[in-house]
């Protein structure tokens, strides 16, 4: 009898909606919440275990199932649960995937099932109101210490501001929503709630690194920033659909890591630098947590004279790492070296994706303003 019940649950995985985790979309979920009626992956099942008052989980293949539980799973499933628990997700709210950090996945699951924010829209106020203020731990530019700073996000002014003192009249920095990006970087920042915020200052990239001890607070900030970007873009592109705008709200970096580089004359030695590929901007830093890039390179499309070559010119000297990459731009060549072959392959793939993509009209304007820095 137990075998029959398990077989019945396994058969439910053949339904298209149940073929992926209800929370992160990972394929072939092996676990289920028998109180919510959803099929989930091993990773998300661990998060469900932390909210036992809402969700109780079982292995689809290994645990014993009761008749009532099988009936409930049959009547529910991921399709029905999505229609219930995700009925009012704002278009700007970030829906995490299997590759996203633990914090984003945990807060999405808690928002859905524990706080039921997407069945009760009034609970979305912390990130939907168009205004948010509070204190975040911000990394100091010079000493690397995290200090408490007041942040204010105001859609009306189109800006995120922070103040060095809570009673300060003037903000230390004003970051325009138009050029703002936010991405979670727990490993780089050394905190599970670490967020990297990037903005343009005089057409150069500036980084700030923040976190909050409360995971919900940090994800609310992240989604408030995405909401502000969404409403800005709705005004900037009045004919665009939500599906066109949502991918532009925030972006993860295409690739990050250490490489060696040499200068424009290619005669000086190679130096180890931290590189970040952010859309068409390749930036390099002395340290991963630097506020400003040492240099930025614009990488256009093949049609505009940009190519990426495997290896370095035969005469190249001074690099310690063996796996070379040459980036050819209309102005000059950039010589880089990776420590391992797998890192070189990952960088080559990232560069080729960018080079193979035709440039948009606004990207030609960025290219024209871009100054290649040695």
C-alpha positions as a Markdown table, in Angstrom:
| # | Residue | x | y | z |
|---|---|---|---|---|
| 1 | Unk | 0.0 | 0.0 | 0.0 |
| 2 | Unk | 2.8 | 2.4 | 0.9 |
| 3 | Unk | 4.5 | 1.6 | -2.4 |
| 4 | Unk | 1.2 | 2.5 | -4.3 |
| 5 | Unk | 0.9 | 5.8 | -2.5 |
| 6 | Unk | 4.6 | 6.7 | -3.3 |
| 7 | Unk | 4.0 | 5.7 | -6.9 |
| 8 | Unk | 0.9 | 8.0 | -7.0 |
| 9 | Unk | 3.0 | 10.9 | -5.8 |
| 10 | Unk | 5.8 | 10.2 | -8.3 |
| 11 | Unk | 3.2 | 10.2 | -11.1 |
| 12 | Unk | 2.2 | 13.7 | -10.1 |
| 13 | Unk | 5.7 | 14.9 | -11.1 |
| 14 | Unk | 4.8 | 14.1 | -14.7 |
| 15 | Unk | 2.4 | 17.1 | -14.7 |
| 16 | Unk | 4.3 | 19.9 | -16.6 |
| 17 | Unk | 3.9 | 22.4 | -13.7 |
| 18 | Unk | 5.4 | 19.9 | -11.2 |
| 19 | Unk | 8.5 | 19.2 | -13.3 |
| 20 | Unk | 10.3 | 22.1 | -11.8 |
| 21 | Unk | 10.7 | 23.4 | -8.2 |
| 22 | Unk | 7.8 | 25.6 | -7.3 |
| 23 | Unk | 10.1 | 28.2 | -5.8 |
| 24 | Unk | 13.3 | 28.4 | -7.8 |
| 25 | Unk | 12.5 | 26.6 | -11.0 |
| 26 | Unk | 15.2 | 23.9 | -10.6 |
| 27 | Unk | 14.4 | 20.8 | -12.7 |
| 28 | Unk | 13.3 | 17.4 | -11.3 |
| 29 | Unk | 12.2 | 18.3 | -7.8 |
| 30 | Unk | 12.5 | 15.4 | -5.4 |
| 31 | Unk | 10.8 | 16.9 | -2.3 |
| 32 | Unk | 7.3 | 18.2 | -1.5 |
| 33 | Unk | 5.5 | 20.4 | 1.0 |
| 34 | Unk | 2.5 | 18.3 | 1.9 |
| 35 | Unk | 0.9 | 21.2 | 3.8 |
| 36 | Unk | 1.2 | 23.6 | 0.9 |
| 37 | Unk | 0.8 | 21.1 | -1.9 |
| 38 | Unk | 4.0 | 22.1 | -3.9 |
| 39 | Unk | 6.9 | 20.1 | -5.3 |
| 40 | Unk | 10.3 | 21.6 | -4.5 |
| 41 | Unk | 14.0 | 20.9 | -4.9 |
| 42 | Unk | 16.4 | 19.8 | -2.1 |
| 43 | Unk | 17.8 | 23.3 | -1.6 |
| 44 | Unk | 14.4 | 24.9 | -1.2 |
| 45 | Unk | 13.1 | 22.1 | 1.0 |
| 46 | Unk | 15.8 | 23.2 | 3.6 |
| 47 | Unk | 14.2 | 26.7 | 3.6 |
| 48 | Unk | 10.7 | 25.2 | 4.0 |
| 49 | Unk | 12.0 | 23.3 | 7.0 |
| 50 | Unk | 12.7 | 26.6 | 8.7 |
| 51 | Unk | 9.0 | 27.6 | 8.6 |
| 52 | Unk | 7.4 | 24.5 | 10.1 |
| 53 | Unk | 4.3 | 26.4 | 11.2 |
| 54 | Unk | 3.5 | 26.9 | 7.5 |
| 55 | Unk | 5.3 | 24.1 | 5.6 |
| 56 | Unk | 6.1 | 20.4 | 6.3 |
| 57 | Unk | 8.2 | 18.6 | 3.8 |
| 58 | Unk | 8.7 | 15.0 | 2.7 |
| 59 | Unk | 10.9 | 13.2 | 0.2 |
| 60 | Unk | 8.9 | 12.1 | -2.8 |
| 61 | Unk | 10.9 | 8.9 | -3.2 |
| 62 | Unk | 12.1 | 8.0 | 0.3 |
| 63 | Unk | 9.4 | 8.9 | 2.8 |
| 64 | Unk | 6.1 | 7.2 | 3.6 |
| 65 | Unk | 2.9 | 8.9 | 2.3 |
| 66 | Unk | -0.6 | 8.8 | 3.8 |
| 67 | Unk | -3.7 | 8.6 | 1.7 |
| 68 | Unk | -4.9 | 12.1 | 2.8 |
| 69 | Unk | -1.5 | 13.6 | 1.9 |
| 70 | Unk | -1.5 | 12.0 | -1.6 |
| 71 | Unk | -5.1 | 13.3 | -2.2 |
| 72 | Unk | -4.1 | 16.8 | -1.1 |
| 73 | Unk | -1.0 | 16.8 | -3.4 |
| 74 | Unk | -3.2 | 15.5 | -6.3 |
| 75 | Unk | -5.7 | 18.4 | -5.7 |
| 76 | Unk | -3.0 | 21.0 | -5.5 |
| 77 | Unk | 0.4 | 20.9 | -7.2 |
| 78 | Unk | 2.6 | 23.7 | -8.4 |
| 79 | Unk | 0.1 | 25.2 | -10.8 |
| 80 | Unk | -2.7 | 25.6 | -8.2 |
| 81 | Unk | -0.3 | 26.9 | -5.6 |
| 82 | Unk | 1.2 | 29.5 | -8.0 |
| 83 | Unk | -2.3 | 30.8 | -8.8 |
| 84 | Unk | -2.9 | 31.1 | -5.0 |
| 85 | Unk | 0.4 | 32.3 | -3.5 |
| 86 | Unk | 1.7 | 34.3 | -6.5 |
| 87 | Unk | -1.6 | 35.9 | -7.6 |
| 88 | Unk | -0.4 | 39.5 | -7.0 |
| 89 | Unk | 3.4 | 39.5 | -7.4 |
| 90 | Unk | 4.4 | 43.0 | -8.6 |
| 91 | Unk | 6.1 | 42.9 | -12.0 |
| 92 | Unk | 9.3 | 44.5 | -10.5 |
| 93 | Unk | 9.6 | 41.9 | -7.6 |
| 94 | Unk | 12.6 | 39.7 | -8.1 |
| 95 | Unk | 11.8 | 36.1 | -8.6 |
| 96 | Unk | 14.9 | 34.1 | -7.8 |
| 97 | Unk | 16.3 | 31.2 | -9.7 |
| 98 | Unk | 18.2 | 28.1 | -8.5 |
| 99 | Unk | 21.5 | 30.0 | -9.1 |
| 100 | Unk | 20.6 | 32.9 | -6.8 |
| 101 | Unk | 21.9 | 33.4 | -3.3 |
| 102 | Unk | 20.3 | 31.8 | -0.3 |
| 103 | Unk | 18.9 | 35.1 | 1.0 |
| 104 | Unk | 16.9 | 35.9 | -2.1 |
| 105 | Unk | 15.4 | 32.4 | -2.3 |
| 106 | Unk | 14.6 | 32.3 | 1.5 |
| 107 | Unk | 12.9 | 35.7 | 1.4 |
| 108 | Unk | 10.9 | 34.8 | -1.7 |
| 109 | Unk | 9.6 | 31.6 | 0.0 |
| 110 | Unk | 8.8 | 33.4 | 3.3 |
| 111 | Unk | 7.1 | 36.3 | 1.4 |
| 112 | Unk | 4.9 | 33.8 | -0.5 |
| 113 | Unk | 3.9 | 31.3 | 2.1 |
| 114 | Unk | 4.7 | 32.8 | 5.6 |
| 115 | Unk | 3.9 | 36.5 | 5.1 |
| 116 | Unk | 1.5 | 35.9 | 2.1 |
| 117 | Unk | 2.6 | 39.2 | 0.6 |
| 118 | Unk | 1.3 | 38.3 | -2.9 |
| 119 | Unk | -2.2 | 37.5 | -1.7 |
| 120 | Unk | -2.4 | 40.6 | 0.5 |
| 121 | Unk | -1.0 | 43.5 | -1.6 |
| 122 | Unk | -1.1 | 45.9 | 1.4 |
| 123 | Unk | 1.8 | 43.9 | 2.9 |
| 124 | Unk | 4.0 | 45.0 | -0.1 |
| 125 | Unk | 4.2 | 48.6 | 1.2 |
| 126 | Unk | 7.9 | 48.4 | 2.3 |
| 127 | Unk | 9.0 | 48.1 | -1.3 |
| 128 | Unk | 6.0 | 49.5 | -3.2 |
| 129 | Unk | 5.5 | 52.9 | -1.6 |
| 130 | Unk | 8.0 | 54.9 | -3.7 |
| 131 | Unk | 9.8 | 56.1 | -0.6 |
| 132 | Unk | 12.0 | 54.2 | 1.8 |
| 133 | Unk | 14.5 | 55.3 | 4.5 |
| 134 | Unk | 16.5 | 53.4 | 7.1 |
| 135 | Unk | 20.0 | 52.6 | 8.2 |
| 136 | Unk | 22.4 | 50.2 | 6.5 |
| 137 | Unk | 25.9 | 49.1 | 7.3 |
| 138 | Unk | 28.1 | 50.7 | 4.6 |
| 139 | Unk | 31.7 | 49.8 | 3.9 |
| 140 | Unk | 34.0 | 52.8 | 4.3 |
| 141 | Unk | 36.0 | 53.7 | 1.2 |
| 142 | Unk | 39.4 | 54.2 | 2.8 |
| 143 | Unk | 39.5 | 51.9 | 5.9 |
| 144 | Unk | 37.2 | 49.1 | 4.8 |
| 145 | Unk | 35.2 | 49.3 | 8.1 |
| 146 | Unk | 31.4 | 49.0 | 7.9 |
| 147 | Unk | 29.6 | 52.0 | 9.5 |
| 148 | Unk | 25.9 | 52.6 | 10.0 |
| 149 | Unk | 24.6 | 55.1 | 7.4 |
| 150 | Unk | 21.2 | 56.6 | 6.8 |
| 151 | Unk | 19.8 | 55.8 | 3.3 |
| 152 | Unk | 16.8 | 57.5 | 1.6 |
| 153 | Unk | 15.2 | 56.2 | -1.6 |
| 154 | Unk | 12.8 | 58.7 | -3.2 |
| 155 | Unk | 11.1 | 58.0 | -6.5 |
| 156 | Unk | 9.9 | 61.5 | -6.7 |
| 157 | Unk | 13.5 | 62.8 | -6.8 |
| 158 | Unk | 14.6 | 59.8 | -8.8 |
| 159 | Unk | 17.5 | 59.1 | -6.4 |
| 160 | Unk | 19.0 | 57.0 | -3.7 |
| 161 | Unk | 20.9 | 59.1 | -1.2 |
| 162 | Unk | 23.0 | 58.4 | 1.9 |
| 163 | Unk | 24.1 | 60.6 | 4.8 |
| 164 | Unk | 27.3 | 60.3 | 6.8 |
| 165 | Unk | 25.4 | 61.5 | 9.9 |
| 166 | Unk | 21.8 | 61.0 | 10.7 |
| 167 | Unk | 21.3 | 64.7 | 11.4 |
| 168 | Unk | 23.2 | 65.8 | 8.2 |
| 169 | Unk | 21.3 | 68.2 | 6.0 |
| 170 | Unk | 23.2 | 67.3 | 2.8 |
| 171 | Unk | 23.7 | 63.8 | 1.6 |
| 172 | Unk | 27.2 | 62.4 | 1.1 |
| 173 | Unk | 26.1 | 61.0 | -2.3 |
| 174 | Unk | 23.2 | 61.2 | -4.6 |
| 175 | Unk | 22.7 | 58.1 | -6.9 |
| 176 | Unk | 20.4 | 58.6 | -9.8 |
| 177 | Unk | 17.9 | 55.8 | -10.3 |
| 178 | Unk | 18.5 | 56.1 | -14.0 |
| 179 | Unk | 22.1 | 54.7 | -13.7 |
| 180 | Unk | 21.7 | 52.5 | -10.6 |
| 181 | Unk | 22.2 | 48.8 | -10.3 |
| 182 | Unk | 22.1 | 46.5 | -7.3 |
| 183 | Unk | 23.3 | 42.9 | -7.0 |
| 184 | Unk | 23.7 | 40.6 | -4.1 |
| 185 | Unk | 27.4 | 39.7 | -3.5 |
| 186 | Unk | 27.5 | 37.7 | -0.2 |
| 187 | Unk | 30.9 | 36.0 | -0.9 |
| 188 | Unk | 32.6 | 39.1 | -2.1 |
| 189 | Unk | 31.3 | 41.3 | 0.8 |
| 190 | Unk | 31.7 | 38.6 | 3.4 |
| 191 | Unk | 28.2 | 38.8 | 4.7 |
| 192 | Unk | 25.2 | 36.6 | 3.7 |
| 193 | Unk | 23.1 | 39.8 | 3.2 |
| 194 | Unk | 25.8 | 41.8 | 1.3 |
| 195 | Unk | 24.5 | 44.0 | -1.5 |
| 196 | Unk | 26.7 | 45.8 | -4.1 |
| 197 | Unk | 25.1 | 49.1 | -5.4 |
| 198 | Unk | 26.7 | 50.6 | -8.5 |
| 199 | Unk | 26.0 | 54.0 | -10.1 |
| 200 | Unk | 27.6 | 56.3 | -12.6 |
| 201 | Unk | 29.5 | 59.4 | -11.4 |
| 202 | Unk | 31.0 | 61.5 | -14.3 |
| 203 | Unk | 30.4 | 58.5 | -16.6 |
| 204 | Unk | 32.7 | 56.4 | -14.3 |
| 205 | Unk | 31.4 | 53.5 | -12.2 |
| 206 | Unk | 31.3 | 53.9 | -8.4 |
| 207 | Unk | 30.6 | 51.0 | -6.1 |
| 208 | Unk | 29.2 | 51.0 | -2.6 |
| 209 | Unk | 28.8 | 47.8 | -0.4 |
| 210 | Unk | 26.0 | 47.5 | 2.2 |
| 211 | Unk | 24.2 | 45.0 | 4.3 |
| 212 | Unk | 21.5 | 44.8 | 7.0 |
| 213 | Unk | 21.4 | 42.1 | 9.8 |
| 214 | Unk | 17.8 | 41.5 | 9.0 |
| 215 | Unk | 17.4 | 39.5 | 5.7 |
| 216 | Unk | 13.9 | 40.8 | 5.0 |
| 217 | Unk | 15.1 | 44.4 | 5.4 |
| 218 | Unk | 17.8 | 43.9 | 2.8 |
| 219 | Unk | 15.6 | 42.2 | 0.3 |
| 220 | Unk | 12.9 | 44.9 | 0.8 |
| 221 | Unk | 15.6 | 47.5 | -0.1 |
| 222 | Unk | 16.6 | 45.5 | -3.1 |
| 223 | Unk | 13.0 | 45.3 | -4.4 |
| 224 | Unk | 12.3 | 49.0 | -3.5 |
| 225 | Unk | 15.3 | 49.9 | -5.8 |
| 226 | Unk | 13.9 | 47.6 | -8.5 |
| 227 | Unk | 10.5 | 49.3 | -8.1 |
| 228 | Unk | 12.0 | 52.7 | -8.5 |
| 229 | Unk | 13.9 | 51.6 | -11.6 |
| 230 | Unk | 10.6 | 50.1 | -13.0 |
| 231 | Unk | 8.6 | 53.3 | -12.5 |
| 232 | Unk | 11.5 | 55.4 | -14.0 |
| 233 | Unk | 11.7 | 53.2 | -17.1 |
| 234 | Unk | 7.9 | 53.2 | -17.5 |
| 235 | Unk | 8.1 | 57.0 | -17.9 |
| 236 | Unk | 11.2 | 56.8 | -20.1 |
| 237 | Unk | 9.8 | 54.2 | -22.4 |
| 238 | Unk | 6.0 | 54.7 | -22.4 |
| 239 | Unk | 5.3 | 52.1 | -25.1 |
| 240 | Unk | 7.3 | 49.3 | -23.5 |
| 241 | Unk | 5.6 | 46.3 | -22.0 |
| 242 | Unk | 6.4 | 45.0 | -18.5 |
| 243 | Unk | 8.3 | 42.0 | -20.1 |
| 244 | Unk | 10.6 | 44.5 | -21.9 |
| 245 | Unk | 11.3 | 46.5 | -18.8 |
| 246 | Unk | 11.7 | 43.8 | -16.1 |
| 247 | Unk | 15.1 | 42.5 | -17.4 |
| 248 | Unk | 16.5 | 46.1 | -17.2 |
| 249 | Unk | 15.7 | 46.6 | -13.5 |
| 250 | Unk | 18.8 | 45.0 | -12.0 |
| 251 | Unk | 21.5 | 42.8 | -13.5 |
| 252 | Unk | 24.1 | 40.3 | -12.2 |
| 253 | Unk | 27.6 | 40.6 | -13.6 |
| 254 | Unk | 28.4 | 38.4 | -16.6 |
| 255 | Unk | 31.7 | 37.4 | -15.1 |
| 256 | Unk | 34.0 | 38.4 | -12.2 |
| 257 | Unk | 37.5 | 37.3 | -11.0 |
| 258 | Unk | 41.2 | 37.9 | -11.0 |
| 259 | Unk | 43.2 | 38.2 | -14.3 |
| 260 | Unk | 46.6 | 39.7 | -15.1 |
| 261 | Unk | 46.8 | 42.8 | -17.4 |
| 262 | Unk | 49.5 | 44.9 | -18.9 |
| 263 | Unk | 49.4 | 48.6 | -19.9 |
| 264 | Unk | 48.8 | 50.2 | -23.4 |
| 265 | Unk | 52.5 | 49.9 | -24.5 |
| 266 | Unk | 52.5 | 46.2 | -23.6 |
| 267 | Unk | 56.1 | 46.6 | -22.4 |
| 268 | Unk | 55.5 | 46.9 | -18.7 |
| 269 | Unk | 54.9 | 43.8 | -16.5 |
| 270 | Unk | 51.5 | 42.2 | -16.0 |
| 271 | Unk | 49.7 | 43.1 | -12.8 |
| 272 | Unk | 47.0 | 41.0 | -11.1 |
| 273 | Unk | 43.7 | 42.9 | -11.0 |
| 274 | Unk | 40.0 | 42.1 | -10.1 |
| 275 | Unk | 37.9 | 42.3 | -13.2 |
| 276 | Unk | 34.1 | 42.8 | -13.5 |
| 277 | Unk | 32.2 | 42.4 | -16.7 |
| 278 | Unk | 29.0 | 44.5 | -16.3 |
| 279 | Unk | 27.0 | 44.4 | -19.6 |
| 280 | Unk | 29.4 | 46.2 | -22.0 |
| 281 | Unk | 31.7 | 47.7 | -19.4 |
| 282 | Unk | 34.8 | 45.7 | -18.5 |
| 283 | Unk | 36.2 | 47.2 | -15.3 |
| 284 | Unk | 39.3 | 46.4 | -13.3 |
| 285 | Unk | 40.1 | 47.1 | -9.7 |
| 286 | Unk | 43.1 | 46.6 | -7.4 |
| 287 | Unk | 40.8 | 45.0 | -4.8 |
| 288 | Unk | 37.3 | 43.5 | -5.3 |
| 289 | Unk | 35.8 | 45.9 | -2.8 |
| 290 | Unk | 37.3 | 49.1 | -4.3 |
| 291 | Unk | 34.9 | 52.1 | -4.7 |
| 292 | Unk | 36.3 | 53.1 | -8.0 |
| 293 | Unk | 37.6 | 51.1 | -11.0 |
| 294 | Unk | 41.2 | 51.6 | -12.0 |
| 295 | Unk | 40.1 | 51.5 | -15.6 |
| 296 | Unk | 37.1 | 50.7 | -17.8 |
| 297 | Unk | 37.0 | 49.3 | -21.3 |
| 298 | Unk | 33.9 | 49.5 | -23.5 |
| 299 | Unk | 33.3 | 46.2 | -25.4 |
| 300 | Unk | 31.2 | 46.8 | -28.5 |
| 301 | Unk | 30.0 | 44.3 | -31.1 |
| 302 | Unk | 31.8 | 42.5 | -33.9 |
| 303 | Unk | 30.2 | 44.8 | -36.5 |
| 304 | Unk | 31.8 | 47.8 | -34.8 |
| 305 | Unk | 35.3 | 46.3 | -34.8 |
| 306 | Unk | 35.5 | 44.4 | -31.5 |
| 307 | Unk | 36.8 | 40.8 | -31.3 |
| 308 | Unk | 38.1 | 38.5 | -28.7 |
| 309 | Unk | 41.0 | 36.1 | -29.4 |
| 310 | Unk | 42.2 | 33.1 | -27.6 |
| 311 | Unk | 45.8 | 33.5 | -26.4 |
| 312 | Unk | 48.4 | 36.4 | -26.5 |
| 313 | Unk | 50.7 | 37.6 | -29.3 |
| 314 | Unk | 53.8 | 35.4 | -29.5 |
| 315 | Unk | 56.2 | 38.2 | -28.4 |
| 316 | Unk | 54.3 | 38.9 | -25.2 |
| 317 | Unk | 56.4 | 38.7 | -22.0 |
| 318 | Unk | 56.0 | 39.4 | -18.3 |
| 319 | Unk | 52.8 | 37.4 | -17.6 |
| 320 | Unk | 52.9 | 34.8 | -14.8 |
| 321 | Unk | 49.6 | 33.1 | -15.7 |
| 322 | Unk | 49.6 | 30.9 | -18.8 |
| 323 | Unk | 46.1 | 31.3 | -20.3 |
| 324 | Unk | 45.9 | 34.4 | -22.4 |
| 325 | Unk | 43.1 | 36.5 | -23.9 |
| 326 | Unk | 43.4 | 39.3 | -26.4 |
| 327 | Unk | 40.6 | 41.9 | -26.7 |
| 328 | Unk | 40.7 | 43.8 | -29.9 |
| 329 | Unk | 38.9 | 47.2 | -29.9 |
| 330 | Unk | 39.0 | 49.8 | -32.7 |
| 331 | Unk | 41.7 | 51.8 | -30.7 |
| 332 | Unk | 44.0 | 49.1 | -29.3 |
| 333 | Unk | 44.5 | 45.6 | -28.0 |
| 334 | Unk | 44.1 | 44.6 | -24.4 |
| 335 | Unk | 46.2 | 41.7 | -23.2 |
| 336 | Unk | 44.9 | 39.6 | -20.3 |
| 337 | Unk | 46.0 | 36.3 | -18.6 |
| 338 | Unk | 44.0 | 33.8 | -16.5 |
| 339 | Unk | 45.4 | 31.5 | -13.9 |
| 340 | Unk | 43.5 | 28.4 | -15.1 |
| 341 | Unk | 42.1 | 27.1 | -18.4 |
| 342 | Unk | 38.5 | 26.9 | -16.9 |
| 343 | Unk | 38.7 | 30.6 | -15.9 |
| 344 | Unk | 39.9 | 31.5 | -19.4 |
| 345 | Unk | 37.0 | 29.6 | -21.0 |
| 346 | Unk | 34.5 | 31.3 | -18.7 |
| 347 | Unk | 35.9 | 34.8 | -19.6 |
| 348 | Unk | 36.0 | 34.0 | -23.3 |
| 349 | Unk | 32.4 | 32.9 | -23.3 |
| 350 | Unk | 31.3 | 36.1 | -21.4 |
| 351 | Unk | 33.3 | 38.3 | -23.9 |
| 352 | Unk | 31.9 | 36.5 | -26.9 |
| 353 | Unk | 28.3 | 36.8 | -25.7 |
| 354 | Unk | 28.8 | 40.6 | -25.6 |
| 355 | Unk | 30.7 | 40.9 | -28.9 |
| 356 | Unk | 28.1 | 38.7 | -30.7 |
| 357 | Unk | 25.2 | 40.9 | -29.6 |
| 358 | Unk | 24.4 | 43.8 | -31.9 |
| 359 | Unk | 24.8 | 47.2 | -30.3 |
| 360 | Unk | 21.7 | 49.3 | -29.3 |
| 361 | Unk | 21.4 | 52.9 | -30.4 |
| 362 | Unk | 22.0 | 54.2 | -26.8 |
| 363 | Unk | 25.1 | 52.0 | -26.6 |
| 364 | Unk | 26.7 | 53.9 | -29.5 |
| 365 | Unk | 26.3 | 57.0 | -27.3 |
| 366 | Unk | 28.0 | 55.3 | -24.4 |
| 367 | Unk | 30.8 | 54.2 | -26.7 |
| 368 | Unk | 31.3 | 57.8 | -28.0 |
| 369 | Unk | 31.6 | 59.1 | -24.4 |
| 370 | Unk | 33.8 | 56.3 | -23.3 |
| 371 | Unk | 37.5 | 57.1 | -22.6 |
| 372 | Unk | 39.6 | 54.0 | -22.7 |
| 373 | Unk | 41.7 | 54.2 | -19.6 |
| 374 | Unk | 45.2 | 52.7 | -19.5 |
